[in-house]
Amino acid sequence: MTDGASFGGRRIYLLVGAVGAGKGTQADILSERLGLPHLASGDLFRRATREGTPLGEKAKGYMERGELVPDDVTIAMFMEELSKPEAARGAILDGFPRTVGQARALDATLAGQGEGISRVLYIEVPPEDLVERVSGRWVCPTDGTPYHLVTDPPRVPGICDKDGMPLIQRDDDKPEVVRARLAQQVPPMLEVIAHYEQAGKVSRVDGRGTIDEVTGRILDALGLGQAVS
Ligand code: AP5
């Protein structure tokens, strides 16, 4: 399996998975290894909410209820990110697209520029592991870097390794919101997977095991294991 890197110039990788599957964790690692920006829809929405922008005001209620933010808002935000110079060589997309409507909009935008998705990495983790992962998660308030109390602790307890900020817990990691996120967001996610499976773009990655093991499987799926490790 190869990563389709030559198609259209830019390398666009999608990381897809349920809440807590490890998308953000793996996207950070891939971003560093491949030298591509990590674009996370959840982080973009949280930043807009913190800054009180019109986008943030629109997204806030949906996120608090564990619902998806409407497609029109999400698509516009993400297309703007993809058009920035930082994404000129490609990007790792974490959390977008999450509906078939978003996937079609992304495909159409890329096709209009003679580009396409390089690879969709579907990180699969059993539901019981997801709840455990999310309940132990603490994140950096600056850029959303995730840590886990047991499996991925920061070097200094409670402090981000990258910028020294005190870590926080996300509001939508409350158990009742996590349950809503899983119930409402998994069905459209499976439709996105089916959409890209029809195009032969999906690599299914076992998301269990250590973070390093999952990274190894992703690099293998991209045919990049030897090249960048
Ligand atoms: P978002 O922030 O994207 O949330 P999510 O998809 O639910 O994903 P998470 O960030 O919760 O989990 P993750 O898979 O990144 O896992 P992580 O690496 O942190 O979205 C938030 C909200 O924004 C949505 O609910 C929605 O309202 C809105 N939204 C976002 N995108 C949207 C879109 N496209 N359309 C509409 N609305 C949208 O890992 C989890 C924990 O496990 C961490 O503590 C980590 O340290 C640990 N961990 C990771 N890997 C391992 C491992 N291998 N073993 C043990 N522990 C591990």
PDB file of C-alpha atoms and ligand atoms in Angstrom:
ATOM      1  CA  MET A   1       0.000   0.000   0.000  1.00  0.00           C
ATOM      2  CA  THR A   2       1.274   3.482  -0.824  1.00  0.00           C
ATOM      3  CA  ASP A   3       0.110   6.882   0.349  1.00  0.00           C
ATOM      4  CA  GLY A   4      -0.858   8.257  -3.088  1.00  0.00           C
ATOM      5  CA  ALA A   5       1.491  11.161  -2.434  1.00  0.00           C
ATOM      6  CA  SER A   6       2.059  12.000  -6.066  1.00  0.00           C
ATOM      7  CA  PHE A   7      -1.592  12.743  -6.859  1.00  0.00           C
ATOM      8  CA  GLY A   8      -2.123  16.455  -7.391  1.00  0.00           C
ATOM      9  CA  GLY A   9       1.016  17.512  -5.512  1.00  0.00           C
ATOM     10  CA  ARG A  10      -0.366  18.038  -2.016  1.00  0.00           C
ATOM     11  CA  ARG A  11      -0.502  15.181   0.468  1.00  0.00           C
ATOM     12  CA  ILE A  12      -3.873  15.168   2.229  1.00  0.00           C
ATOM     13  CA  TYR A  13      -4.365  12.500   4.893  1.00  0.00           C
ATOM     14  CA  LEU A  14      -7.614  12.040   6.808  1.00  0.00           C
ATOM     15  CA  LEU A  15      -7.624  10.609  10.312  1.00  0.00           C
ATOM     16  CA  VAL A  16     -11.051   9.164  11.097  1.00  0.00           C
ATOM     17  CA  GLY A  17     -12.207   7.497  14.302  1.00  0.00           C
ATOM     18  CA  ALA A  18     -14.727   7.716  17.128  1.00  0.00           C
ATOM     19  CA  VAL A  19     -14.351  10.049  20.101  1.00  0.00           C
ATOM     20  CA  GLY A  20     -11.126   9.188  21.920  1.00  0.00           C
ATOM     21  CA  ALA A  21      -9.805   6.837  19.213  1.00  0.00           C
ATOM     22  CA  GLY A  22      -6.473   8.675  19.178  1.00  0.00           C
ATOM     23  CA  LYS A  23      -6.871  10.917  16.131  1.00  0.00           C
ATOM     24  CA  GLY A  24      -5.332  13.981  17.813  1.00  0.00           C
ATOM     25  CA  THR A  25      -2.518  11.961  19.381  1.00  0.00           C
ATOM     26  CA  GLN A  26      -1.547  10.334  16.089  1.00  0.00           C
ATOM     27  CA  ALA A  27      -2.072  13.491  14.031  1.00  0.00           C
ATOM     28  CA  ASP A  28       0.456  15.338  16.228  1.00  0.00           C
ATOM     29  CA  ILE A  29       3.030  12.578  15.695  1.00  0.00           C
ATOM     30  CA  LEU A  30       2.424  12.342  11.932  1.00  0.00           C
ATOM     31  CA  SER A  31       2.538  16.113  11.617  1.00  0.00           C
ATOM     32  CA  GLU A  32       6.022  16.169  13.123  1.00  0.00           C
ATOM     33  CA  ARG A  33       7.278  13.166  11.169  1.00  0.00           C
ATOM     34  CA  LEU A  34       5.883  14.197   7.789  1.00  0.00           C
ATOM     35  CA  GLY A  35       6.358  17.953   8.177  1.00  0.00           C
ATOM     36  CA  LEU A  36       2.694  18.655   7.437  1.00  0.00           C
ATOM     37  CA  PRO A  37       0.309  20.827   9.468  1.00  0.00           C
ATOM     38  CA  HIS A  38      -2.232  19.157  11.749  1.00  0.00           C
ATOM     39  CA  LEU A  39      -5.674  20.657  11.128  1.00  0.00           C
ATOM     40  CA  ALA A  40      -8.186  19.595  13.785  1.00  0.00           C
ATOM     41  CA  SER A  41     -11.791  20.733  13.438  1.00  0.00           C
ATOM     42  CA  GLY A  42     -12.446  20.351  17.184  1.00  0.00           C
ATOM     43  CA  ASP A  43      -9.394  22.483  18.064  1.00  0.00           C
ATOM     44  CA  LEU A  44     -10.442  25.149  15.545  1.00  0.00           C
ATOM     45  CA  PHE A  45     -13.945  25.269  17.033  1.00  0.00           C
ATOM     46  CA  ARG A  46     -12.619  25.391  20.615  1.00  0.00           C
ATOM     47  CA  ARG A  47     -10.261  28.241  19.741  1.00  0.00           C
ATOM     48  CA  ALA A  48     -13.084  30.184  18.064  1.00  0.00           C
ATOM     49  CA  THR A  49     -15.284  29.601  21.112  1.00  0.00           C
ATOM     50  CA  ARG A  50     -12.560  30.798  23.514  1.00  0.00           C
ATOM     51  CA  GLU A  51     -12.005  33.900  21.398  1.00  0.00           C
ATOM     52  CA  GLY A  52     -15.756  34.569  21.181  1.00  0.00           C
ATOM     53  CA  THR A  53     -15.777  34.875  17.372  1.00  0.00           C
ATOM     54  CA  PRO A  54     -19.080  34.528  15.422  1.00  0.00           C
ATOM     55  CA  LEU A  55     -17.937  31.039  14.370  1.00  0.00           C
ATOM     56  CA  GLY A  56     -17.292  30.123  17.999  1.00  0.00           C
ATOM     57  CA  GLU A  57     -20.721  31.415  19.064  1.00  0.00           C
ATOM     58  CA  LYS A  58     -22.360  29.260  16.372  1.00  0.00           C
ATOM     59  CA  ALA A  59     -20.398  26.117  17.308  1.00  0.00           C
ATOM     60  CA  LYS A  60     -20.608  26.387  21.108  1.00  0.00           C
ATOM     61  CA  GLY A  61     -24.102  24.964  21.775  1.00  0.00           C
ATOM     62  CA  TYR A  62     -23.649  22.040  19.411  1.00  0.00           C
ATOM     63  CA  MET A  63     -20.352  21.070  21.026  1.00  0.00           C
ATOM     64  CA  GLU A  64     -21.779  21.321  24.543  1.00  0.00           C
ATOM     65  CA  ARG A  65     -24.574  18.926  23.546  1.00  0.00           C
ATOM     66  CA  GLY A  66     -22.171  16.540  21.799  1.00  0.00           C
ATOM     67  CA  GLU A  67     -23.811  17.225  18.426  1.00  0.00           C
ATOM     68  CA  LEU A  68     -22.147  17.891  15.111  1.00  0.00           C
ATOM     69  CA  VAL A  69     -21.813  21.540  14.115  1.00  0.00           C
ATOM     70  CA  PRO A  70     -23.867  22.128  10.898  1.00  0.00           C
ATOM     71  CA  ASP A  71     -22.111  21.311   7.638  1.00  0.00           C
ATOM     72  CA  ASP A  72     -22.234  24.815   6.141  1.00  0.00           C
ATOM     73  CA  VAL A  73     -20.345  26.340   9.082  1.00  0.00           C
ATOM     74  CA  THR A  74     -17.842  23.496   9.279  1.00  0.00           C
ATOM     75  CA  ILE A  75     -17.114  23.288   5.561  1.00  0.00           C
ATOM     76  CA  ALA A  76     -16.482  27.026   5.256  1.00  0.00           C
ATOM     77  CA  MET A  77     -14.103  26.976   8.230  1.00  0.00           C
ATOM     78  CA  PHE A  78     -12.128  24.021   6.980  1.00  0.00           C
ATOM     79  CA  MET A  79     -11.819  25.149   3.373  1.00  0.00           C
ATOM     80  CA  GLU A  80     -10.345  28.406   4.622  1.00  0.00           C
ATOM     81  CA  GLU A  81      -7.732  26.467   6.624  1.00  0.00           C
ATOM     82  CA  LEU A  82      -6.834  24.338   3.615  1.00  0.00           C
ATOM     83  CA  SER A  83      -6.336  27.404   1.443  1.00  0.00           C
ATOM     84  CA  LYS A  84      -3.713  28.917   3.773  1.00  0.00           C
ATOM     85  CA  PRO A  85      -0.019  28.908   2.735  1.00  0.00           C
ATOM     86  CA  GLU A  86       0.803  26.604   5.681  1.00  0.00           C
ATOM     87  CA  ALA A  87      -1.143  23.848   3.888  1.00  0.00           C
ATOM     88  CA  ALA A  88       0.589  24.377   0.527  1.00  0.00           C
ATOM     89  CA  ARG A  89       2.399  20.998   0.779  1.00  0.00           C
ATOM     90  CA  GLY A  90      -0.551  19.177   2.284  1.00  0.00           C
ATOM     91  CA  ALA A  91      -2.109  18.533   5.677  1.00  0.00           C
ATOM     92  CA  ILE A  92      -3.269  15.974   8.181  1.00  0.00           C
ATOM     93  CA  LEU A  93      -6.993  16.404   8.703  1.00  0.00           C
ATOM     94  CA  ASP A  94      -8.251  15.355  12.145  1.00  0.00           C
ATOM     95  CA  GLY A  95     -12.025  15.299  12.634  1.00  0.00           C
ATOM     96  CA  PHE A  96     -12.988  16.544   9.175  1.00  0.00           C
ATOM     97  CA  PRO A  97     -14.874  15.367   7.174  1.00  0.00           C
ATOM     98  CA  ARG A  98     -17.381  13.871   9.604  1.00  0.00           C
ATOM     99  CA  THR A  99     -20.426  13.654   7.327  1.00  0.00           C
ATOM    100  CA  VAL A 100     -20.833  12.577   3.711  1.00  0.00           C
ATOM    101  CA  GLY A 101     -21.830  16.168   2.908  1.00  0.00           C
ATOM    102  CA  GLN A 102     -18.494  17.404   4.276  1.00  0.00           C
ATOM    103  CA  ALA A 103     -16.647  14.637   2.416  1.00  0.00           C
ATOM    104  CA  ARG A 104     -18.280  15.562  -0.885  1.00  0.00           C
ATOM    105  CA  ALA A 105     -17.488  19.250  -0.369  1.00  0.00           C
ATOM    106  CA  LEU A 106     -13.862  18.406   0.377  1.00  0.00           C
ATOM    107  CA  ASP A 107     -13.603  16.058  -2.620  1.00  0.00           C
ATOM    108  CA  ALA A 108     -15.105  18.707  -4.920  1.00  0.00           C
ATOM    109  CA  THR A 109     -12.771  21.446  -3.696  1.00  0.00           C
ATOM    110  CA  LEU A 110      -9.712  19.248  -4.125  1.00  0.00           C
ATOM    111  CA  ALA A 111     -10.884  17.949  -7.528  1.00  0.00           C
ATOM    112  CA  GLY A 112     -11.311  21.567  -8.671  1.00  0.00           C
ATOM    113  CA  GLN A 113      -7.599  22.014  -8.035  1.00  0.00           C
ATOM    114  CA  GLY A 114      -6.608  18.725  -9.669  1.00  0.00           C
ATOM    115  CA  GLU A 115      -6.074  17.162  -6.253  1.00  0.00           C
ATOM    116  CA  GLY A 116      -7.527  14.376  -4.158  1.00  0.00           C
ATOM    117  CA  ILE A 117      -7.312  12.657  -0.806  1.00  0.00           C
ATOM    118  CA  SER A 118      -4.050  10.714  -0.474  1.00  0.00           C
ATOM    119  CA  ARG A 119      -5.295   8.258   2.148  1.00  0.00           C
ATOM    120  CA  VAL A 120      -8.013   7.836   4.793  1.00  0.00           C
ATOM    121  CA  LEU A 121      -6.754   6.243   8.007  1.00  0.00           C
ATOM    122  CA  TYR A 122      -9.613   4.762  10.013  1.00  0.00           C
ATOM    123  CA  ILE A 123      -8.467   4.178  13.606  1.00  0.00           C
ATOM    124  CA  GLU A 124     -10.641   1.453  15.127  1.00  0.00           C
ATOM    125  CA  VAL A 125     -10.934   1.086  18.922  1.00  0.00           C
ATOM    126  CA  PRO A 126     -13.576  -0.882  20.898  1.00  0.00           C
ATOM    127  CA  PRO A 127     -16.161   1.334  22.693  1.00  0.00           C
ATOM    128  CA  GLU A 128     -15.109   0.227  26.205  1.00  0.00           C
ATOM    129  CA  ASP A 129     -11.540   1.472  25.579  1.00  0.00           C
ATOM    130  CA  LEU A 130     -12.836   4.805  24.256  1.00  0.00           C
ATOM    131  CA  VAL A 131     -14.579   5.705  27.500  1.00  0.00           C
ATOM    132  CA  GLU A 132     -11.459   4.855  29.528  1.00  0.00           C
ATOM    133  CA  ARG A 133      -9.252   6.931  27.255  1.00  0.00           C
ATOM    134  CA  VAL A 134     -11.477  10.001  27.341  1.00  0.00           C
ATOM    135  CA  SER A 135     -12.002   9.883  31.098  1.00  0.00           C
ATOM    136  CA  GLY A 136      -8.218  10.071  31.667  1.00  0.00           C
ATOM    137  CA  ARG A 137      -7.567  12.792  29.102  1.00  0.00           C
ATOM    138  CA  TRP A 138      -6.120  16.217  29.922  1.00  0.00           C
ATOM    139  CA  VAL A 139      -5.308  18.694  27.162  1.00  0.00           C
ATOM    140  CA  CYS A 140      -3.217  21.792  26.593  1.00  0.00           C
ATOM    141  CA  PRO A 141      -5.513  24.839  26.462  1.00  0.00           C
ATOM    142  CA  THR A 142      -3.293  26.464  23.807  1.00  0.00           C
ATOM    143  CA  ASP A 143      -3.342  23.899  21.009  1.00  0.00           C
ATOM    144  CA  GLY A 144      -5.288  20.917  22.331  1.00  0.00           C
ATOM    145  CA  THR A 145      -2.285  18.572  22.667  1.00  0.00           C
ATOM    146  CA  PRO A 146      -3.782  15.525  24.439  1.00  0.00           C
ATOM    147  CA  TYR A 147      -2.251  13.663  27.394  1.00  0.00           C
ATOM    148  CA  HIS A 148      -3.546  10.744  29.429  1.00  0.00           C
ATOM    149  CA  LEU A 149      -3.096  10.341  33.177  1.00  0.00           C
ATOM    150  CA  VAL A 150      -1.932   6.733  32.788  1.00  0.00           C
ATOM    151  CA  THR A 151      -0.984   5.964  29.178  1.00  0.00           C
ATOM    152  CA  ASP A 152       0.546   9.255  28.052  1.00  0.00           C
ATOM    153  CA  PRO A 153       1.345  11.493  31.046  1.00  0.00           C
ATOM    154  CA  PRO A 154       3.191  14.808  30.632  1.00  0.00           C
ATOM    155  CA  ARG A 155       6.796  14.978  31.924  1.00  0.00           C
ATOM    156  CA  VAL A 156       5.688  17.307  34.758  1.00  0.00           C
ATOM    157  CA  PRO A 157       2.263  16.356  36.166  1.00  0.00           C
ATOM    158  CA  GLY A 158      -0.467  18.759  35.015  1.00  0.00           C
ATOM    159  CA  ILE A 159       1.827  20.788  32.717  1.00  0.00           C
ATOM    160  CA  CYS A 160       2.067  20.746  28.888  1.00  0.00           C
ATOM    161  CA  ASP A 161       5.452  19.444  27.662  1.00  0.00           C
ATOM    162  CA  LYS A 162       5.415  21.862  24.718  1.00  0.00           C
ATOM    163  CA  ASP A 163       4.568  25.259  26.217  1.00  0.00           C
ATOM    164  CA  GLY A 164       4.389  24.821  30.000  1.00  0.00           C
ATOM    165  CA  MET A 165       0.679  25.702  30.225  1.00  0.00           C
ATOM    166  CA  PRO A 166      -1.406  24.083  32.998  1.00  0.00           C
ATOM    167  CA  LEU A 167      -3.481  21.282  31.444  1.00  0.00           C
ATOM    168  CA  ILE A 168      -7.283  21.324  31.526  1.00  0.00           C
ATOM    169  CA  GLN A 169     -10.113  18.839  31.046  1.00  0.00           C
ATOM    170  CA  ARG A 170     -12.476  19.447  28.116  1.00  0.00           C
ATOM    171  CA  ASP A 171     -16.085  20.374  28.921  1.00  0.00           C
ATOM    172  CA  ASP A 172     -17.349  17.816  26.397  1.00  0.00           C
ATOM    173  CA  ASP A 173     -15.458  14.981  28.102  1.00  0.00           C
ATOM    174  CA  LYS A 174     -18.162  14.733  30.781  1.00  0.00           C
ATOM    175  CA  PRO A 175     -19.546  11.157  30.644  1.00  0.00           C
ATOM    176  CA  GLU A 176     -23.041  12.189  29.479  1.00  0.00           C
ATOM    177  CA  VAL A 177     -21.622  14.326  26.647  1.00  0.00           C
ATOM    178  CA  VAL A 178     -19.202  11.551  25.632  1.00  0.00           C
ATOM    179  CA  ARG A 179     -22.166   9.162  25.383  1.00  0.00           C
ATOM    180  CA  ALA A 180     -24.046  11.690  23.216  1.00  0.00           C
ATOM    181  CA  ARG A 181     -20.984  12.182  21.005  1.00  0.00           C
ATOM    182  CA  LEU A 182     -20.639   8.438  20.462  1.00  0.00           C
ATOM    183  CA  ALA A 183     -24.360   7.920  19.776  1.00  0.00           C
ATOM    184  CA  GLN A 184     -24.724  10.849  17.396  1.00  0.00           C
ATOM    185  CA  GLN A 185     -21.393  10.928  15.649  1.00  0.00           C
ATOM    186  CA  VAL A 186     -20.523   7.276  14.978  1.00  0.00           C
ATOM    187  CA  PRO A 187     -23.294   6.637  12.370  1.00  0.00           C
ATOM    188  CA  PRO A 188     -22.296   9.564  10.099  1.00  0.00           C
ATOM    189  CA  MET A 189     -18.631   8.623  10.583  1.00  0.00           C
ATOM    190  CA  LEU A 190     -19.366   5.118   9.251  1.00  0.00           C
ATOM    191  CA  GLU A 191     -21.039   6.703   6.212  1.00  0.00           C
ATOM    192  CA  VAL A 192     -17.867   8.707   5.582  1.00  0.00           C
ATOM    193  CA  ILE A 193     -15.831   5.506   5.758  1.00  0.00           C
ATOM    194  CA  ALA A 194     -18.208   3.796   3.304  1.00  0.00           C
ATOM    195  CA  HIS A 195     -17.925   6.818   0.968  1.00  0.00           C
ATOM    196  CA  TYR A 196     -14.132   6.589   0.835  1.00  0.00           C
ATOM    197  CA  GLU A 197     -14.118   2.777   0.752  1.00  0.00           C
ATOM    198  CA  GLN A 198     -16.009   2.997  -2.533  1.00  0.00           C
ATOM    199  CA  ALA A 199     -13.088   5.059  -3.818  1.00  0.00           C
ATOM    200  CA  GLY A 200     -10.573   2.528  -2.440  1.00  0.00           C
ATOM    201  CA  LYS A 201      -8.993   5.155  -0.182  1.00  0.00           C
ATOM    202  CA  VAL A 202      -9.406   3.617   3.287  1.00  0.00           C
ATOM    203  CA  SER A 203      -6.786   1.867   5.422  1.00  0.00           C
ATOM    204  CA  ARG A 204      -8.238   0.371   8.594  1.00  0.00           C
ATOM    205  CA  VAL A 205      -5.793   0.668  11.495  1.00  0.00           C
ATOM    206  CA  ASP A 206      -6.117  -1.246  14.780  1.00  0.00           C
ATOM    207  CA  GLY A 207      -6.085   1.555  17.373  1.00  0.00           C
ATOM    208  CA  ARG A 208      -5.464  -0.717  20.380  1.00  0.00           C
ATOM    209  CA  GLY A 209      -2.058  -1.111  22.002  1.00  0.00           C
ATOM    210  CA  THR A 210       0.476   1.586  22.778  1.00  0.00           C
ATOM    211  CA  ILE A 211       0.640   4.930  20.995  1.00  0.00           C
ATOM    212  CA  ASP A 212       3.917   3.850  19.324  1.00  0.00           C
ATOM    213  CA  GLU A 213       2.363   0.619  18.096  1.00  0.00           C
ATOM    214  CA  VAL A 214      -0.536   2.508  16.517  1.00  0.00           C
ATOM    215  CA  THR A 215       1.892   4.984  14.888  1.00  0.00           C
ATOM    216  CA  GLY A 216       3.825   2.031  13.455  1.00  0.00           C
ATOM    217  CA  ARG A 217       0.649   0.582  11.941  1.00  0.00           C
ATOM    218  CA  ILE A 218      -0.272   3.934  10.406  1.00  0.00           C
ATOM    219  CA  LEU A 219       3.167   4.372   8.860  1.00  0.00           C
ATOM    220  CA  ASP A 220       2.994   0.814   7.520  1.00  0.00           C
ATOM    221  CA  ALA A 221      -0.426   1.555   6.025  1.00  0.00           C
ATOM    222  CA  LEU A 222       1.073   4.571   4.268  1.00  0.00           C
ATOM    223  CA  GLY A 223       4.084   2.600   3.092  1.00  0.00           C
ATOM    224  CA  LEU A 224       6.238   5.073   5.003  1.00  0.00           C
ATOM    225  CA  GLY A 225       7.469   2.960   7.905  1.00  0.00           C
ATOM    226  CA  GLN A 226      11.095   2.745   6.818  1.00  0.00           C
ATOM    227  CA  ALA A 227      11.252   6.153   5.193  1.00  0.00           C
ATOM    228  CA  VAL A 228      10.584   8.406   8.156  1.00  0.00           C
ATOM    229  CA  SER A 229      11.158   6.423  11.355  1.00  0.00           C
TER     230      SER A 229
HETATM  231  P1  AP5 B   1     -13.127  16.747  18.421  1.00  0.00           P
HETATM  232  O1  AP5 B   1     -12.257  17.593  19.235  1.00  0.00           O
HETATM  233  O2  AP5 B   1     -12.658  16.370  17.055  1.00  0.00           O
HETATM  234  O3  AP5 B   1     -13.521  15.470  19.250  1.00  0.00           O
HETATM  235  P2  AP5 B   1     -13.596  13.903  18.853  1.00  0.00           P
HETATM  236  O4  AP5 B   1     -13.661  13.493  17.461  1.00  0.00           O
HETATM  237  O5  AP5 B   1     -14.750  13.429  19.636  1.00  0.00           O
HETATM  238  O6  AP5 B   1     -12.244  13.377  19.156  1.00  0.00           O
HETATM  239  P3  AP5 B   1     -11.428  13.563  20.445  1.00  0.00           P
HETATM  240  O7  AP5 B   1     -10.605  14.808  20.347  1.00  0.00           O
HETATM  241  O8  AP5 B   1     -12.362  13.451  21.632  1.00  0.00           O
HETATM  242  O9  AP5 B   1     -10.541  12.248  20.432  1.00  0.00           O
HETATM  243  P4  AP5 B   1      -9.269  11.833  19.575  1.00  0.00           P
HETATM  244  O10 AP5 B   1      -9.656  10.740  18.631  1.00  0.00           O
HETATM  245  O11 AP5 B   1      -8.565  13.014  18.994  1.00  0.00           O
HETATM  246  O12 AP5 B   1      -8.418  11.167  20.719  1.00  0.00           O
HETATM  247  P5  AP5 B   1      -7.095  11.664  21.480  1.00  0.00           P
HETATM  248  O13 AP5 B   1      -5.913  11.584  20.577  1.00  0.00           O
HETATM  249  O14 AP5 B   1      -7.346  12.944  22.201  1.00  0.00           O
HETATM  250  O15 AP5 B   1     -14.539  17.456  18.231  1.00  0.00           O
HETATM  251  C1  AP5 B   1     -15.202  18.076  19.326  1.00  0.00           C
HETATM  252  C2  AP5 B   1     -16.579  18.574  18.881  1.00  0.00           C
HETATM  253  O16 AP5 B   1     -16.448  19.552  17.826  1.00  0.00           O
HETATM  254  C3  AP5 B   1     -17.497  17.497  18.290  1.00  0.00           C
HETATM  255  O17 AP5 B   1     -18.175  16.799  19.305  1.00  0.00           O
HETATM  256  C4  AP5 B   1     -18.439  18.359  17.428  1.00  0.00           C
HETATM  257  O18 AP5 B   1     -19.411  19.004  18.214  1.00  0.00           O
HETATM  258  C5  AP5 B   1     -17.507  19.425  16.871  1.00  0.00           C
HETATM  259  N1  AP5 B   1     -16.906  19.026  15.575  1.00  0.00           N
HETATM  260  C6  AP5 B   1     -15.592  18.707  15.355  1.00  0.00           C
HETATM  261  N2  AP5 B   1     -15.397  18.408  14.062  1.00  0.00           N
HETATM  262  C7  AP5 B   1     -16.597  18.525  13.436  1.00  0.00           C
HETATM  263  C8  AP5 B   1     -17.034  18.339  12.099  1.00  0.00           C
HETATM  264  N3  AP5 B   1     -16.192  17.972  11.113  1.00  0.00           N
HETATM  265  N4  AP5 B   1     -18.349  18.548  11.815  1.00  0.00           N
HETATM  266  C9  AP5 B   1     -19.206  18.936  12.764  1.00  0.00           C
HETATM  267  N5  AP5 B   1     -18.867  19.133  14.073  1.00  0.00           N
HETATM  268  C10 AP5 B   1     -17.567  18.931  14.400  1.00  0.00           C
HETATM  269  O19 AP5 B   1      -6.944  10.462  22.537  1.00  0.00           O
HETATM  270  C11 AP5 B   1      -7.879  10.296  23.594  1.00  0.00           C
HETATM  271  C12 AP5 B   1      -7.137   9.963  24.899  1.00  0.00           C
HETATM  272  O20 AP5 B   1      -6.554   8.660  24.776  1.00  0.00           O
HETATM  273  C13 AP5 B   1      -5.975  10.918  25.221  1.00  0.00           C
HETATM  274  O21 AP5 B   1      -5.944  11.114  26.614  1.00  0.00           O
HETATM  275  C14 AP5 B   1      -4.717  10.170  24.728  1.00  0.00           C
HETATM  276  O22 AP5 B   1      -3.577  10.528  25.497  1.00  0.00           O
HETATM  277  C15 AP5 B   1      -5.117   8.714  24.933  1.00  0.00           C
HETATM  278  N6  AP5 B   1      -4.568   7.795  23.938  1.00  0.00           N
HETATM  279  C16 AP5 B   1      -4.403   8.047  22.606  1.00  0.00           C
HETATM  280  N7  AP5 B   1      -3.904   6.949  21.986  1.00  0.00           N
HETATM  281  C17 AP5 B   1      -3.783   5.987  22.952  1.00  0.00           C
HETATM  282  C18 AP5 B   1      -3.349   4.611  22.939  1.00  0.00           C
HETATM  283  N8  AP5 B   1      -2.912   4.004  21.801  1.00  0.00           N
HETATM  284  N9  AP5 B   1      -3.377   3.934  24.103  1.00  0.00           N
HETATM  285  C19 AP5 B   1      -3.796   4.513  25.248  1.00  0.00           C
HETATM  286  N10 AP5 B   1      -4.211   5.801  25.329  1.00  0.00           N
HETATM  287  C20 AP5 B   1      -4.216   6.530  24.190  1.00  0.00           C
END
